[in-house]
mmCIF file of C-alpha atoms in Angstrom:
data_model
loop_
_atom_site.group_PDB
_atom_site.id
_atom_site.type_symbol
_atom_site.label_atom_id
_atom_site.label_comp_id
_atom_site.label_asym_id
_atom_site.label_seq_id
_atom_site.Cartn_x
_atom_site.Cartn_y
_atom_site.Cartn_z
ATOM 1 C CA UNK A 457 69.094 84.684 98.177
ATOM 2 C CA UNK A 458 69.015 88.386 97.120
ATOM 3 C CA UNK A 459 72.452 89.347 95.947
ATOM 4 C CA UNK A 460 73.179 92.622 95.083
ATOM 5 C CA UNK A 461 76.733 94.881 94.948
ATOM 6 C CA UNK A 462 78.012 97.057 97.349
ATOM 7 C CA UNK A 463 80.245 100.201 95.610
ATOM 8 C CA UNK A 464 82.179 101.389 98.739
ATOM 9 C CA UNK A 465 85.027 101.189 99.509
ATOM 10 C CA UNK A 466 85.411 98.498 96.815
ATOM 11 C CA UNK A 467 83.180 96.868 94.525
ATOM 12 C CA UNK A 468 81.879 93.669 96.758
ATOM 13 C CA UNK A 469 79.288 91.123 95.675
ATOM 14 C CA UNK A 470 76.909 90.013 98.704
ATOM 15 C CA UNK A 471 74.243 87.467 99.044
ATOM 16 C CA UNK A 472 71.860 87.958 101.820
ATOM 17 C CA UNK A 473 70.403 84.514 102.357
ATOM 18 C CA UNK A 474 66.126 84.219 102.338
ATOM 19 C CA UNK A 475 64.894 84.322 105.781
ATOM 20 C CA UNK A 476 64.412 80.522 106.322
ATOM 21 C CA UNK A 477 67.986 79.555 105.195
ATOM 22 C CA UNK A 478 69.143 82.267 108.177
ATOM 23 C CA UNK A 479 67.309 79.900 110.730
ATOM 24 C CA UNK A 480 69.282 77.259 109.404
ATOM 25 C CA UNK A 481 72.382 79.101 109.516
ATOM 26 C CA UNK A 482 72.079 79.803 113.413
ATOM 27 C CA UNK A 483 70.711 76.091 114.121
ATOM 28 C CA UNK A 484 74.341 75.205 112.862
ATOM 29 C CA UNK A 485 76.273 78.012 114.133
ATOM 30 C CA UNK A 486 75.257 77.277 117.804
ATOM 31 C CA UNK A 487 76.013 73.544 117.462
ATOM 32 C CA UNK A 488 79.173 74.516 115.373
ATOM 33 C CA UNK A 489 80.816 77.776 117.550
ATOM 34 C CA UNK A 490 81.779 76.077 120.685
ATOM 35 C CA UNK A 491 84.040 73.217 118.551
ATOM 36 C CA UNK A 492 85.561 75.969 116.174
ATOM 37 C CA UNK A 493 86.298 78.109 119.528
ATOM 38 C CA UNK A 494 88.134 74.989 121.263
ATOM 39 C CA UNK A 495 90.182 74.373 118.606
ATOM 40 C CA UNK A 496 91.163 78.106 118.212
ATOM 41 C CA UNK A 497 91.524 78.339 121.962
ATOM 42 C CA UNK A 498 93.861 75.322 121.835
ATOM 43 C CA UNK A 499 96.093 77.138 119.672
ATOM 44 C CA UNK A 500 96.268 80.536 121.644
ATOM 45 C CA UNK A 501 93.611 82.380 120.150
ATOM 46 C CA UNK A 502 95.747 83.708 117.507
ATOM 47 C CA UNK A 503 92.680 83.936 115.157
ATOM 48 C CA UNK A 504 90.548 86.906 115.774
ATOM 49 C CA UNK A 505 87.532 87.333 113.853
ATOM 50 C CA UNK A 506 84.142 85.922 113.920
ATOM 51 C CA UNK A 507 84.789 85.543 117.913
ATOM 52 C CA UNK A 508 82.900 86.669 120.816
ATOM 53 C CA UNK A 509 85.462 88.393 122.634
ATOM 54 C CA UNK A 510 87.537 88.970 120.084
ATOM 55 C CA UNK A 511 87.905 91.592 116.703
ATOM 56 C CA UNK A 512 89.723 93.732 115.023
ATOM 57 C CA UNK A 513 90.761 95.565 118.525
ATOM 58 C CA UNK A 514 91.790 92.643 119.895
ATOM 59 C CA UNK A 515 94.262 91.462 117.043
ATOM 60 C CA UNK A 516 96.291 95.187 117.021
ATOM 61 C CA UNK A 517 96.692 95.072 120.568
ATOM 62 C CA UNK A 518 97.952 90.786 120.375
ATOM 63 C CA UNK A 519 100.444 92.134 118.069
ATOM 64 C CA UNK A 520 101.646 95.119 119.661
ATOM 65 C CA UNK A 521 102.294 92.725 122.165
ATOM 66 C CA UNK A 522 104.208 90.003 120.187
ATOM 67 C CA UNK A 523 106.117 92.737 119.058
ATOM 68 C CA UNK A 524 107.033 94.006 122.606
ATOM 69 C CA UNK A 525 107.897 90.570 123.505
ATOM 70 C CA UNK A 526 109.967 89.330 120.893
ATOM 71 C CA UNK A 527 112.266 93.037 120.626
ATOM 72 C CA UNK A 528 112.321 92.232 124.394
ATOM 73 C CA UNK A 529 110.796 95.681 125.014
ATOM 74 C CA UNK A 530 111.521 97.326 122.011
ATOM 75 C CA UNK A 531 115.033 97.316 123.136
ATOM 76 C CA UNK A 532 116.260 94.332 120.637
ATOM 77 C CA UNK A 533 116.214 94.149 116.552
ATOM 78 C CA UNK A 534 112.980 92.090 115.366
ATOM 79 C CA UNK A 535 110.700 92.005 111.910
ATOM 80 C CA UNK A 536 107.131 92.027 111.069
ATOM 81 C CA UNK A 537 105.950 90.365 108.076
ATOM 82 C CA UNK A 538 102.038 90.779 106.907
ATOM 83 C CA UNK A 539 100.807 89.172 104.628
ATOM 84 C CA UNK A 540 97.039 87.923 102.773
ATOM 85 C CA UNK A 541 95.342 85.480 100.656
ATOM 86 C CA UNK A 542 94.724 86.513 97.323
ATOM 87 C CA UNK A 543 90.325 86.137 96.171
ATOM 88 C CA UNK A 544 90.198 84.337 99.903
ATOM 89 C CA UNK A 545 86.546 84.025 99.747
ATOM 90 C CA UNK A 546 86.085 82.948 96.177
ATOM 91 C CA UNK A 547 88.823 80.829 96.463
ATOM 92 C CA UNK A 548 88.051 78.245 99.312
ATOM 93 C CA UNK A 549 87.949 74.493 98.189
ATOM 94 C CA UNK A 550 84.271 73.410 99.142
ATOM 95 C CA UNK A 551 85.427 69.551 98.808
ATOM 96 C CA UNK A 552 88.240 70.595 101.046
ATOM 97 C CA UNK A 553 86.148 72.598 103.653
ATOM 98 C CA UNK A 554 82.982 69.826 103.880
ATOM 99 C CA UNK A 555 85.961 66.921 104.694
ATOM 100 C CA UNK A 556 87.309 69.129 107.325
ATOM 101 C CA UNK A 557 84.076 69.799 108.630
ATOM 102 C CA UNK A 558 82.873 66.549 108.610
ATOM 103 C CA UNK A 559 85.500 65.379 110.364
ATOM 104 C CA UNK A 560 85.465 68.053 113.352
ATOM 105 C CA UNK A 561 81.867 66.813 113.954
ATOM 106 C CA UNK A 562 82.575 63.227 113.743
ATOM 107 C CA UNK A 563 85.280 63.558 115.840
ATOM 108 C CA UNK A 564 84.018 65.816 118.972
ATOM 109 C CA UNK A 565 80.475 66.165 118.605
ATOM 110 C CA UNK A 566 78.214 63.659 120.103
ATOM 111 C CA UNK A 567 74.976 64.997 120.417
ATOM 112 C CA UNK A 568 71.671 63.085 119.336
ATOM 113 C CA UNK A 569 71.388 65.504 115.963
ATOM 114 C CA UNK A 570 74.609 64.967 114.779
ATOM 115 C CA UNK A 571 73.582 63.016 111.569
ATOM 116 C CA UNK A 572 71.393 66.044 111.168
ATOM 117 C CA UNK A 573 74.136 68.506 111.400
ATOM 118 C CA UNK A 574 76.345 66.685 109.110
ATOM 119 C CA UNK A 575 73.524 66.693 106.661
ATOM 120 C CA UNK A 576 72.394 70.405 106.895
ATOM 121 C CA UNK A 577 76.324 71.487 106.998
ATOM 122 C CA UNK A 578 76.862 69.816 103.884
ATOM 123 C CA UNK A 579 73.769 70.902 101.594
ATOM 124 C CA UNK A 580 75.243 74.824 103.394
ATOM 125 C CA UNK A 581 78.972 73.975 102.110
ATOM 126 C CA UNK A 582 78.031 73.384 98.301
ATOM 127 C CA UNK A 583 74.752 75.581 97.697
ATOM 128 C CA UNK A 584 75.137 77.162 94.654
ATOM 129 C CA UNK A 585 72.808 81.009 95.691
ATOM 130 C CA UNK A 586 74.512 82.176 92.364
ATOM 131 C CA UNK A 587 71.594 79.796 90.704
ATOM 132 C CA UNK A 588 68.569 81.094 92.061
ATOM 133 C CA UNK A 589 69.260 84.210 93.516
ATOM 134 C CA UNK A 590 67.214 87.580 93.298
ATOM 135 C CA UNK A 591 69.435 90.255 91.715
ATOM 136 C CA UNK A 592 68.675 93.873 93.429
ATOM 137 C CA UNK A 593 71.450 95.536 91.279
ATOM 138 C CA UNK A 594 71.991 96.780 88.033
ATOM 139 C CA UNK A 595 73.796 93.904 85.896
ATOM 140 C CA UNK A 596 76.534 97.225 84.837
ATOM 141 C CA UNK A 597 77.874 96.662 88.410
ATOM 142 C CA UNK A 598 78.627 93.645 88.672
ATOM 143 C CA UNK A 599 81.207 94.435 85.410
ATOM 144 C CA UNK A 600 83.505 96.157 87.588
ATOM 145 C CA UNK A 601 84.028 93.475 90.149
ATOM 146 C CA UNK A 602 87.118 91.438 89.682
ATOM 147 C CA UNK A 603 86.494 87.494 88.223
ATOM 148 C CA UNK A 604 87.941 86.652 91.345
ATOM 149 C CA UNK A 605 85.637 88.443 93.386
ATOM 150 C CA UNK A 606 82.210 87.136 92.033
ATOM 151 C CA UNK A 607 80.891 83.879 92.766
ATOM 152 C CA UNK A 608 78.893 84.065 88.751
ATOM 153 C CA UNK A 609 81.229 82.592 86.420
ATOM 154 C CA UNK A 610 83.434 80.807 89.438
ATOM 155 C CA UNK A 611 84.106 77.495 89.749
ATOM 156 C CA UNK A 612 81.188 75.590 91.158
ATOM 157 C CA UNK A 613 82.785 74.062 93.832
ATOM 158 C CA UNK A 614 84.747 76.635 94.901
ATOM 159 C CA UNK A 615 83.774 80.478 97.096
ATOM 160 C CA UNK A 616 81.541 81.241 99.807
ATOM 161 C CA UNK A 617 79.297 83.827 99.558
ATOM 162 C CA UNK A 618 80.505 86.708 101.534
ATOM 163 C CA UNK A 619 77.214 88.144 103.670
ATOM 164 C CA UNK A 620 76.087 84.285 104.866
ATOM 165 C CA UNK A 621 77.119 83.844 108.411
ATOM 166 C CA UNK A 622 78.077 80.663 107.999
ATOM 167 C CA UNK A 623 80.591 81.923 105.365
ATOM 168 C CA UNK A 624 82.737 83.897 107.820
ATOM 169 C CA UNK A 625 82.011 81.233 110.228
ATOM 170 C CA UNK A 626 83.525 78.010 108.058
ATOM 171 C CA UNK A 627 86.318 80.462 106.435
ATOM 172 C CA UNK A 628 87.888 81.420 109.697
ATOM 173 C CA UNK A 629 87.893 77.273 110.744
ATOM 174 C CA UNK A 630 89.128 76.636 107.364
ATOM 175 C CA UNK A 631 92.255 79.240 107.893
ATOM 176 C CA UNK A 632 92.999 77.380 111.390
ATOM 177 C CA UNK A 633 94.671 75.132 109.538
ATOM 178 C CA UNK A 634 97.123 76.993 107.836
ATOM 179 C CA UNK A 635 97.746 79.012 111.661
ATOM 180 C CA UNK A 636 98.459 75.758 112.641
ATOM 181 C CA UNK A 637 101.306 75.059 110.070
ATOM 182 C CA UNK A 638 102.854 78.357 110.801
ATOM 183 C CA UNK A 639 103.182 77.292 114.557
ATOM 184 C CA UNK A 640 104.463 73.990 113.863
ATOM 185 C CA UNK A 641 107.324 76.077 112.061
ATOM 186 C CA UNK A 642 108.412 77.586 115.000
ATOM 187 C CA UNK A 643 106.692 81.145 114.694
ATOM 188 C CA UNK A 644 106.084 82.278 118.265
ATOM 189 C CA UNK A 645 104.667 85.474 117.468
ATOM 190 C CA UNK A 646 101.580 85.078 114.789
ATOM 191 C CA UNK A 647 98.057 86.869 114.392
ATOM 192 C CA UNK A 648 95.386 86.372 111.696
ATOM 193 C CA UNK A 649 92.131 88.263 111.392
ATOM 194 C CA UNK A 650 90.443 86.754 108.426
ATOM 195 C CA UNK A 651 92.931 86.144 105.544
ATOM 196 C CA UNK A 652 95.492 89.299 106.432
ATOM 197 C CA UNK A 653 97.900 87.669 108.976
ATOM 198 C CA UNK A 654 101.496 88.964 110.764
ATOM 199 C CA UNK A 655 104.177 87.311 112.094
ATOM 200 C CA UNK A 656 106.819 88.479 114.255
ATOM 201 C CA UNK A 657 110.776 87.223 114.269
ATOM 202 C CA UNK A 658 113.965 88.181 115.815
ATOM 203 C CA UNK A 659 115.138 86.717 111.988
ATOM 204 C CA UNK A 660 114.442 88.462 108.940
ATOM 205 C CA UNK A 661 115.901 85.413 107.244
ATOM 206 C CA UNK A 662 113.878 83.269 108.809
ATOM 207 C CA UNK A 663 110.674 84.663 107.606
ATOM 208 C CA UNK A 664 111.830 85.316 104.268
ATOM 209 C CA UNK A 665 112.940 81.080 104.245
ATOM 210 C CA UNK A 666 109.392 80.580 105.432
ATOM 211 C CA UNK A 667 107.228 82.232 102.834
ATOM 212 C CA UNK A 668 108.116 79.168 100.084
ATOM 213 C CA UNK A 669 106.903 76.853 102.753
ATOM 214 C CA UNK A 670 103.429 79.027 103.426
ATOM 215 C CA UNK A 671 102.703 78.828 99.573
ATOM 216 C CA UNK A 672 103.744 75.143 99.316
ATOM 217 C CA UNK A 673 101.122 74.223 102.078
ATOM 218 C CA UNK A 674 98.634 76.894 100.956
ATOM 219 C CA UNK A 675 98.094 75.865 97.704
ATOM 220 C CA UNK A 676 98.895 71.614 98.486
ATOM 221 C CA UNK A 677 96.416 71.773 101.359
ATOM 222 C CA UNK A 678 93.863 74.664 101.199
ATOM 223 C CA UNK A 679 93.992 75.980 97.773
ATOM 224 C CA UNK A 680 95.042 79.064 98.129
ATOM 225 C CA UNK A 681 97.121 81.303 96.847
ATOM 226 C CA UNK A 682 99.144 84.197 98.858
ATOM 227 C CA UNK A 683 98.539 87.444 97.156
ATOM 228 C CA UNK A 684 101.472 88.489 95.012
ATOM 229 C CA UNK A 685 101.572 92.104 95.859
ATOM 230 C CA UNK A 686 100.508 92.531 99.312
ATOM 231 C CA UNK A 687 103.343 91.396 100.989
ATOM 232 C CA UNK A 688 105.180 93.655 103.652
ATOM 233 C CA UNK A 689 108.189 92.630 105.729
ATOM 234 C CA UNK A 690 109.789 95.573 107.543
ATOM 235 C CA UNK A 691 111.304 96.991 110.961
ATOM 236 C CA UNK A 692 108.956 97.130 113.627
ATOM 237 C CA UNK A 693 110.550 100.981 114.485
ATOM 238 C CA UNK A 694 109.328 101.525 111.124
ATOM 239 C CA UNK A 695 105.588 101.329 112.072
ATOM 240 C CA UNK A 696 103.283 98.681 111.202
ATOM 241 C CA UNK A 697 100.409 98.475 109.469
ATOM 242 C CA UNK A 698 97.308 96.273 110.328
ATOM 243 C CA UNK A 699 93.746 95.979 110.471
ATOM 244 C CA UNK A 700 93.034 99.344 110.076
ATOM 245 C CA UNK A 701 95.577 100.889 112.562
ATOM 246 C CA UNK A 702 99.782 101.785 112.767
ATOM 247 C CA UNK A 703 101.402 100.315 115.361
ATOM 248 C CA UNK A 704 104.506 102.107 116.499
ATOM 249 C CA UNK A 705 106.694 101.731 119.844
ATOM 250 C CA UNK A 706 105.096 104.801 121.803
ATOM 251 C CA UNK A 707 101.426 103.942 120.474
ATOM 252 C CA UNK A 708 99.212 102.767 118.573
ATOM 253 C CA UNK A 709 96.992 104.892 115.857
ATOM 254 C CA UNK A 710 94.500 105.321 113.365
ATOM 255 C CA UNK A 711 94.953 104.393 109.235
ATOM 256 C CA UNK A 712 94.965 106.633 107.089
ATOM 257 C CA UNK A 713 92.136 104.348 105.220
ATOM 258 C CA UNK A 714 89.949 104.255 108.740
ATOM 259 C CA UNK A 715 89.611 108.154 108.247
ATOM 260 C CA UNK A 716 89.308 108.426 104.827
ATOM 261 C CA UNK A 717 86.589 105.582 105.091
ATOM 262 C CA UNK A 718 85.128 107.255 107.764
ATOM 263 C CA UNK A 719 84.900 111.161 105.628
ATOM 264 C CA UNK A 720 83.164 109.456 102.978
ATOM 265 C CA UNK A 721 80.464 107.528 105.478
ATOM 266 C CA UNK A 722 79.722 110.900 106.775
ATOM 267 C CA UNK A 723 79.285 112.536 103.056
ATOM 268 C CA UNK A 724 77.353 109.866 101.822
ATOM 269 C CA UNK A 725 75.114 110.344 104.588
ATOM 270 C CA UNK A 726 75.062 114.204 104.550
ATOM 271 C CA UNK A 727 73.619 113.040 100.774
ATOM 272 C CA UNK A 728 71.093 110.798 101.728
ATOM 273 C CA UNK A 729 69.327 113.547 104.058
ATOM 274 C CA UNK A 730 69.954 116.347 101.412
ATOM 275 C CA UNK A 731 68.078 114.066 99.072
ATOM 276 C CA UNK A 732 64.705 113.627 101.465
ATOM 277 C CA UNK A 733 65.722 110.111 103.115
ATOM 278 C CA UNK A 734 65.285 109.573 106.289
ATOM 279 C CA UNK A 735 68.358 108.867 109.212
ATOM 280 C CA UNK A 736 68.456 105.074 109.989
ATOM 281 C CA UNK A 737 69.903 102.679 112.110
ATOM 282 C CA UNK A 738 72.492 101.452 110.135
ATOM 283 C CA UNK A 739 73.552 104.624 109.373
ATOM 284 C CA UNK A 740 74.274 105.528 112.823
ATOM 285 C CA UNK A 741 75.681 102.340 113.372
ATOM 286 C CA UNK A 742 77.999 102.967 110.884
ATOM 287 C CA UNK A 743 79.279 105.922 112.341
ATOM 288 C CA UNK A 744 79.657 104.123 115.619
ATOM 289 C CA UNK A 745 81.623 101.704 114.024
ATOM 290 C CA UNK A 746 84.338 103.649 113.305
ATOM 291 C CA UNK A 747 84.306 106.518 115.852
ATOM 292 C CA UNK A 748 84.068 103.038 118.227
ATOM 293 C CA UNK A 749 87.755 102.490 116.747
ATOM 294 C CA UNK A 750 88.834 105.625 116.765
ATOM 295 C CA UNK A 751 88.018 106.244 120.785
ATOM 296 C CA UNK A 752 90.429 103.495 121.751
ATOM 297 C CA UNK A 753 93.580 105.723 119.857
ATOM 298 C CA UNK A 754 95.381 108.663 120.596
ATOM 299 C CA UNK A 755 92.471 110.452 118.306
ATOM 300 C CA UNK A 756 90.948 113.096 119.585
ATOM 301 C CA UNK A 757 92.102 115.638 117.151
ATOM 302 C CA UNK A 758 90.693 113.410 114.602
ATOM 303 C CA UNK A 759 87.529 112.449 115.964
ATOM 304 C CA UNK A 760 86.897 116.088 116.440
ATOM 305 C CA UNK A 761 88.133 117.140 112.918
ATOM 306 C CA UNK A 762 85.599 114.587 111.150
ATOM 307 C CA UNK A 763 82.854 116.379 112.855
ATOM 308 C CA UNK A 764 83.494 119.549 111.145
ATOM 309 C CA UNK A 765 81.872 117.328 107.782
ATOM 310 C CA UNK A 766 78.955 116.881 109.605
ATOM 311 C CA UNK A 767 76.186 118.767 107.277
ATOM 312 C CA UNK A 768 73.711 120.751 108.911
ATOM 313 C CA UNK A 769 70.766 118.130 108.608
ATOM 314 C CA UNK A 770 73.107 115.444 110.146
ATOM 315 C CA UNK A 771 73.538 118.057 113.184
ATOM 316 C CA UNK A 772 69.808 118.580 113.322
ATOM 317 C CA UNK A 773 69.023 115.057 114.174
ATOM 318 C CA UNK A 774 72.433 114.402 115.993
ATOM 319 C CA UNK A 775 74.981 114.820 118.963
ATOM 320 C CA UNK A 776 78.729 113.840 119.754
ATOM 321 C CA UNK A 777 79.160 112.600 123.348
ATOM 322 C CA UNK A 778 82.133 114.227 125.545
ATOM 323 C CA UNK A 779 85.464 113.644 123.392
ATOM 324 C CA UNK A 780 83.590 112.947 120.333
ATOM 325 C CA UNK A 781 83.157 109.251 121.099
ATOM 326 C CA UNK A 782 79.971 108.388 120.487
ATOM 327 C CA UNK A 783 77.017 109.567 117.611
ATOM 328 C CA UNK A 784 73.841 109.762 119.862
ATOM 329 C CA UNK A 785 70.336 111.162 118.030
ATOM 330 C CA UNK A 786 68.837 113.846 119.717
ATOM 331 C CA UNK A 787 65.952 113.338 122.427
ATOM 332 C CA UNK A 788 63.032 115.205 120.046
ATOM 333 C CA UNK A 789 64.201 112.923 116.833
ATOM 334 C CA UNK A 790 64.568 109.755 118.793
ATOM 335 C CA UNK A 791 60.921 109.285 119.547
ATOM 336 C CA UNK A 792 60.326 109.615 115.675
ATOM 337 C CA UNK A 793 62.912 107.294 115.332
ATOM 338 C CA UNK A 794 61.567 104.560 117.577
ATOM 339 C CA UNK A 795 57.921 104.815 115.911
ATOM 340 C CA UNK A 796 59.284 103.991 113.003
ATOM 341 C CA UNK A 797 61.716 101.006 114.512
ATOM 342 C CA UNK A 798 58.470 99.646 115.960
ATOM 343 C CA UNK A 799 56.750 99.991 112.288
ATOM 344 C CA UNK A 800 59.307 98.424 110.852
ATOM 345 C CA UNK A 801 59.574 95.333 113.939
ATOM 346 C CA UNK A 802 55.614 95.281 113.469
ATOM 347 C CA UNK A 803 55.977 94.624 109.168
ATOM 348 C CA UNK A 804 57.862 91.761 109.977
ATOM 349 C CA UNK A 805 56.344 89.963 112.358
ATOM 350 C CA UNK A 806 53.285 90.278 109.516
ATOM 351 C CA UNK A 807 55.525 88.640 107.173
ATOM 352 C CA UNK A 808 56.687 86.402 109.103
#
């Protein structure tokens, strides 16, 4: 693998697997998705990443919902509790994830290849890319990420490396479980969208009783540990934070960490030109990302306002669709843009 650290917003370690292990990857995903989506299906598709269909979008708008529902139209008392898993990634149990794996597949898939599968989805679980991995960052970096954020000094058999697709993939199947305690507990009114989760109850009390019970089987089962400080139980007419938006009775809008996220994307790409480089795809992508988030809130103000850090290079090669939804690159820097795309498509298929 090459693993290298990403700076911003936080200090993140990522392995990007070599090219042949990505084959691999999707030969197991395809055979994999359709089991992990029945079983989230079969417990209302409270679990919202790594889904077609569903995302970050998707999860604000289930729990605006469950909040409507259970304050019977915001016209009854009810709490929101949100909660996460403290190091989630570095912390999952790789003995613990390859038995429930193994037994999903031995239990509902019956295709020809399954020994196959079983085989390939276990050498996946406990490969060890810390071992023989390219670095493509400067050792300093990799100082100011947390022990419990690096997979390099971590317990062997524990973490997934966060960039595999099969990592999001196994760690999203191996939090079904704990969704499906929470249920069994009597919580209507639950999300999750990785390892930050909300639950909704016309009880404070009853949450507060519960949150012994989520460690107990976190740790007894899983492995994990709820994370000591980010734990938020509050009002719903208060206003409630998740995934990256508030969510209040008359509407729903944007973090305060989306925009400020979103400022520094658009200065650190006003850099890059200023220093010679070249727009790219993932740069405009980026911007999409979030404008893409923005668009569906009550936004426009900020949208617009975000604009205004555009740098005048950025504004040569770009446009803002009507309402400032959408980056689009100009018509005269596009067809430089798509020479290159097909340079860059042409390189590979040499390599490959």
């Amino acid at each position: 693998s090459l693993c290298f650290v990403v700076i911003w917003p936080l200090y993140r370690e990522v392995f990007a697997a070599d090219f042949q292990d990505r084959i691999i990857h999707h030969w197991i995903c395809i055979r994999l998705e359709p089991l992990f989506d029945r079983r989230f299906a079969g417990m209302g598709d409270v679990s919202h990443n790594c889904r077609k269909g569903f995302g970050t979008e998707s999860a604000v708008q289930a729990l605006f919902k469950d909040i409507y529902d259970c304050s019977n139209g915001f016209t009854k008392s009810c709490w929101v509790g949100r909660y996460d898993i403290s190091g989630f990634f570095m912390s999952i149990d790789k003995g613990i994830a390859w038995v429930l794996l193994s037994e999903l597949i031995n239990e509902h898939y019956h295709e020809a290849d399954k020994e196959c599968l079983l085989y390939l989805v276990r050498i996946t679980v406990f490969h060890l890319p810390q071992e023989h991995c390219i670095k493509r960052s400067p050792e300093s970096l990799w100082d100011k990420i947390p022990d419990n954020k690096s997979l390099f000094g971590n317990d062997p058999y524990k973490g997934m490396p966060i960039g595999n697709l099969l990592s999001q993939l196994i760690a999203n199947f191996y939090m079904s479980f704990f969704d499906e305690f929470v249920l069994s507990l009597g919580f209507k009114y639950y999300e999750r969208y990785a390892d930050d989760f909300a639950l909704v109850h016309k009880d404070k009390d009853f949450i507060l009783k519960a949150i012994p019970l989520f460690e107990s089987f976190l740790w007894n089962k899983l492995k994990l540990k709820m994370h000591p400080q980010k734990r938020y139980l509050q009002h719903y007419t208060k206003g409630i934070m998740f995934v990256g938006a508030v969510i209040k009775m008359d509407r729903i809008y944007v973090g305060k960490r989306i925009v400020r996220n979103t400022r520094r994307t658009i200065m650190h790409i006003n850099k890059e030109l200023e220093e010679g480089k070249e727009l790219t795809d993932s740069m405009i992508s980026s911007l999409n990302s979030y404008y893409g988030f923005m668009r569906k809130r009550k936004a426009y103000a900020i949208r617009r306002g975000l604009t205004k850090n555009f740098s005048p290079l950025l504004w040569d090669r770009v446009y803002m669709t009507n309402h400032f939804f959408t980056v689009k690159i100009k018509k005269n820097y596009d067809e430089l843009f798509q020479y290159r795309r097909e340079a860059i498509k042409s390189t590979r298929r040499r390599i490959a």
